[in-house]
Short mmCIF file of C-alpha atoms in Angstrom, two decimals:
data_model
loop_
_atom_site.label_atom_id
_atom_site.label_comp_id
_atom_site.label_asym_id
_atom_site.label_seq_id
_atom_site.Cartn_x
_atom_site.Cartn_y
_atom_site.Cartn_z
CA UNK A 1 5.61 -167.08 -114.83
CA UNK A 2 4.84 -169.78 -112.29
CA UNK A 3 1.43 -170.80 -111.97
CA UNK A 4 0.09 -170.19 -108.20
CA UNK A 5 -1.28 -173.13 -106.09
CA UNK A 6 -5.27 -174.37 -105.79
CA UNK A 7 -7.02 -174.42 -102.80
CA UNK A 8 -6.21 -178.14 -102.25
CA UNK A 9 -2.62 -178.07 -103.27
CA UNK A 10 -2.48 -175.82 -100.23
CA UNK A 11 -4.79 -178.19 -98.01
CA UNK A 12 -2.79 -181.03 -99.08
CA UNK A 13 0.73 -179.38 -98.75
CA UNK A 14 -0.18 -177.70 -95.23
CA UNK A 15 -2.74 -180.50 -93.13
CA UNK A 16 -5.00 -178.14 -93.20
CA UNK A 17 -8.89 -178.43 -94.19
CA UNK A 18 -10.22 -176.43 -96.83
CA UNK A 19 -12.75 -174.77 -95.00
CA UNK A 20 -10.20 -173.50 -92.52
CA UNK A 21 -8.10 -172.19 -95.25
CA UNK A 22 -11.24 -170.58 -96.27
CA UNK A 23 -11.77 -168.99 -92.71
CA UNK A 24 -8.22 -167.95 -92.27
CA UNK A 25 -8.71 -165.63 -95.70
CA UNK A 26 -11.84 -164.26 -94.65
CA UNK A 27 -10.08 -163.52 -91.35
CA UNK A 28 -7.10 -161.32 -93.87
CA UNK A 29 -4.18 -163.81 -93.25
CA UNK A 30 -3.67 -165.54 -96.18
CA UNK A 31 -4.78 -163.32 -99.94
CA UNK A 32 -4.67 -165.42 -102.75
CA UNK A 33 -5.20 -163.85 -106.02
CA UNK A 34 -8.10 -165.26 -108.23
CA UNK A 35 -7.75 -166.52 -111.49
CA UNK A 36 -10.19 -165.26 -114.35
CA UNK A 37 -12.19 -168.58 -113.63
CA UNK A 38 -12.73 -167.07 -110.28
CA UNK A 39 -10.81 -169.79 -108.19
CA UNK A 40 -8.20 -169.06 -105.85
CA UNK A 41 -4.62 -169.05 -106.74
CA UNK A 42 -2.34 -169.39 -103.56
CA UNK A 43 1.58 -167.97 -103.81
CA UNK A 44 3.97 -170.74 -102.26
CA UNK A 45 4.56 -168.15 -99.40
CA UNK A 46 1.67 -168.95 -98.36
CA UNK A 47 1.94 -172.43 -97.21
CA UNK A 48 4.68 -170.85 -94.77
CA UNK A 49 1.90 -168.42 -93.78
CA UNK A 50 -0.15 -171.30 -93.13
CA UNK A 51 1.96 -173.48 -91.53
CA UNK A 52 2.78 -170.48 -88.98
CA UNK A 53 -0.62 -169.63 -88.08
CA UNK A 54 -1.22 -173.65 -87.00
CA UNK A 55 1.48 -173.23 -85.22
CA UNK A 56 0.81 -170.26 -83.34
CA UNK A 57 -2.78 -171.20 -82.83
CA UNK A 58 -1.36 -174.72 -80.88
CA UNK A 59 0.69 -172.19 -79.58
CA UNK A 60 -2.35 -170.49 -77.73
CA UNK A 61 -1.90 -167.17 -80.11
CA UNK A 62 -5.29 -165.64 -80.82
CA UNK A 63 -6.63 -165.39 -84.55
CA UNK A 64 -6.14 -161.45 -83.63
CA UNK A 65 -2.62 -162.09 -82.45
CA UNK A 66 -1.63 -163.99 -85.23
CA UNK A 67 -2.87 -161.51 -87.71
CA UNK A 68 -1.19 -158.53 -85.30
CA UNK A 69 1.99 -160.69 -86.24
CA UNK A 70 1.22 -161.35 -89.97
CA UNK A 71 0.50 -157.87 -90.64
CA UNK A 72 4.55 -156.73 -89.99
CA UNK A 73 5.28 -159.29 -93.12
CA UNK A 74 4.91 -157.55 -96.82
CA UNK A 75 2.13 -157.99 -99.25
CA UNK A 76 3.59 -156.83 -102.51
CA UNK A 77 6.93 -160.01 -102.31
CA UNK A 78 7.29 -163.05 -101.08
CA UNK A 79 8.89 -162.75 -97.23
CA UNK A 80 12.09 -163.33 -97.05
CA UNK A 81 14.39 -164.96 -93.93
CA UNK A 82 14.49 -161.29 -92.53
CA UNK A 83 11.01 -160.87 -92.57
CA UNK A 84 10.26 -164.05 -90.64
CA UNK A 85 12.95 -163.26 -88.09
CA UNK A 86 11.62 -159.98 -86.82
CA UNK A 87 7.93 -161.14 -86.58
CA UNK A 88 9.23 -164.23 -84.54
CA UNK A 89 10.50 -161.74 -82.14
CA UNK A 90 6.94 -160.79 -81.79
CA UNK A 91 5.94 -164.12 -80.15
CA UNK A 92 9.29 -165.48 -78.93
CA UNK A 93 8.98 -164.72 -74.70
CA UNK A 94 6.10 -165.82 -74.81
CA UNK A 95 6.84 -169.14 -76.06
CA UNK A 96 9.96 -169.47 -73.80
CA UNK A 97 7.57 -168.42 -71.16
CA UNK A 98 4.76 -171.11 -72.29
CA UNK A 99 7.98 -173.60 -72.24
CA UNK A 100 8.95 -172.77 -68.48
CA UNK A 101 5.48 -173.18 -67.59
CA UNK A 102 5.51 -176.69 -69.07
CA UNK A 103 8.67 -177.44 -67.82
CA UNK A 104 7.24 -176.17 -64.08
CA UNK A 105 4.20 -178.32 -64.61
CA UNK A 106 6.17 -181.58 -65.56
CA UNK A 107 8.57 -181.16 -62.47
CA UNK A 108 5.77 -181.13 -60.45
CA UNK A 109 2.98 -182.86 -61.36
CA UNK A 110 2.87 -185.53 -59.24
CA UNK A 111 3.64 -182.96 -56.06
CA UNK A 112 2.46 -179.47 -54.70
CA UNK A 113 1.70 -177.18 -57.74
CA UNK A 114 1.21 -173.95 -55.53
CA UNK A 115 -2.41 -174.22 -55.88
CA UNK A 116 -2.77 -173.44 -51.98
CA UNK A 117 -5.25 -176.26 -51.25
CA UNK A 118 -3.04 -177.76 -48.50
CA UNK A 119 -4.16 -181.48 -49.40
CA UNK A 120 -0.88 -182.83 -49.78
CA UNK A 121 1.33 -183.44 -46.72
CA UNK A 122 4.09 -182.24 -48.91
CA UNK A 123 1.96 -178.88 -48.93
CA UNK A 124 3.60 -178.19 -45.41
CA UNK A 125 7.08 -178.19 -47.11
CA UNK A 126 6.11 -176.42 -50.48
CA UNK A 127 3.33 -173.90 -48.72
CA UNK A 128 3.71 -173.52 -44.93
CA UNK A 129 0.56 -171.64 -43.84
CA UNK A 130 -0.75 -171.28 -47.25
CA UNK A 131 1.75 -168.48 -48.00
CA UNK A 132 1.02 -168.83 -51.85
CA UNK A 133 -2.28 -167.44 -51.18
CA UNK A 134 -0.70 -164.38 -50.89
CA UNK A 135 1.11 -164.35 -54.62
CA UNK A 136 -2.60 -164.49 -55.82
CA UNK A 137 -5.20 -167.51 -56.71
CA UNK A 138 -4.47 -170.49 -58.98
CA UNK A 139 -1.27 -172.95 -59.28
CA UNK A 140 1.22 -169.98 -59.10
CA UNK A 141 4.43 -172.35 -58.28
CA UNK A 142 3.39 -174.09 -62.37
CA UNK A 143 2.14 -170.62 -63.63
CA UNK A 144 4.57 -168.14 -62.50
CA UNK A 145 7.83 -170.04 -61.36
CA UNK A 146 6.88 -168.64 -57.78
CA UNK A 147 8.49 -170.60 -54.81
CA UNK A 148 8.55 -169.87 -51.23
CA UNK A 149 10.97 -170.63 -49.23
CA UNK A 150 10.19 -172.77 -45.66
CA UNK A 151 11.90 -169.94 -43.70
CA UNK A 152 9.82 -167.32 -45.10
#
């Protein structure tokens, strides 16, 4: 029987510190056995764990999110390809919505973003009258993918 991983085999293997390792298993996403000595004993499944709640927390997932997610994976095996693809369905729109946004924000940086302010001269193509005002407060042409048209 394979021997499991130490707490810094996993910090080492994953970027991660030990002390968040720490946090994330007092949070219930990673469960390491312990060995009779009393020190943790990671599976190698878990360095996917790990590596999936960084990425979902640069994401902008919650800690609750993420563990929302986790909890559709199994506890008794080691998840398998199937297991990963139906909790990634979980978070998937909302990443191709966080990309869109991105996208939206890089097209327009350097022009109107929807905020409404009417600074820009370009405003008076992008937001005649402050129309956007309407759709609600904040940058709603980066946010939403809003537009309005100059005949509207």
């Amino acid at each position: 029987m394979k021997q499991g991983l130490s707490i810094g085999d996993v910090a080492r293997r994953t970027g991660l510190s030990v002390s968040a390792i720490r946090f994330y298993e007092s949070r219930g996403l990673v469960k390491p056995d312990r060995r009779p000595s009393g020190q943790r004993e990671f599976a190698r499944a878990d360095i996917r764990r790990l590596s999936f709640i960084l990425i979902a927390q640069q994401m902008g997932l919650t800690i609750e999110e993420i563990g929302e997610v986790l909890s559709d994976l199994p506890d008794n095996r080691t998840p398998n390809k199937a297991d990963w693809t139906r909790i990634s369905q979980h978070f998937r729109k909302r990443l191709d919505d966080h990309i869109a946004m991105v996208e939206r924000l890089r097209n327009r940086l350097d022009g109107c973003i929807g905020c409404g302010c009417l600074s820009l001269k370009t405003c008076k193509l992008y937001n005649p009258d402050d129309r956007a005002r309407a759709a609600g407060p904040g940058p709603r042409f980066v946010m939403t993918g809003e537009s309005i048209s100059p005949q509207a």
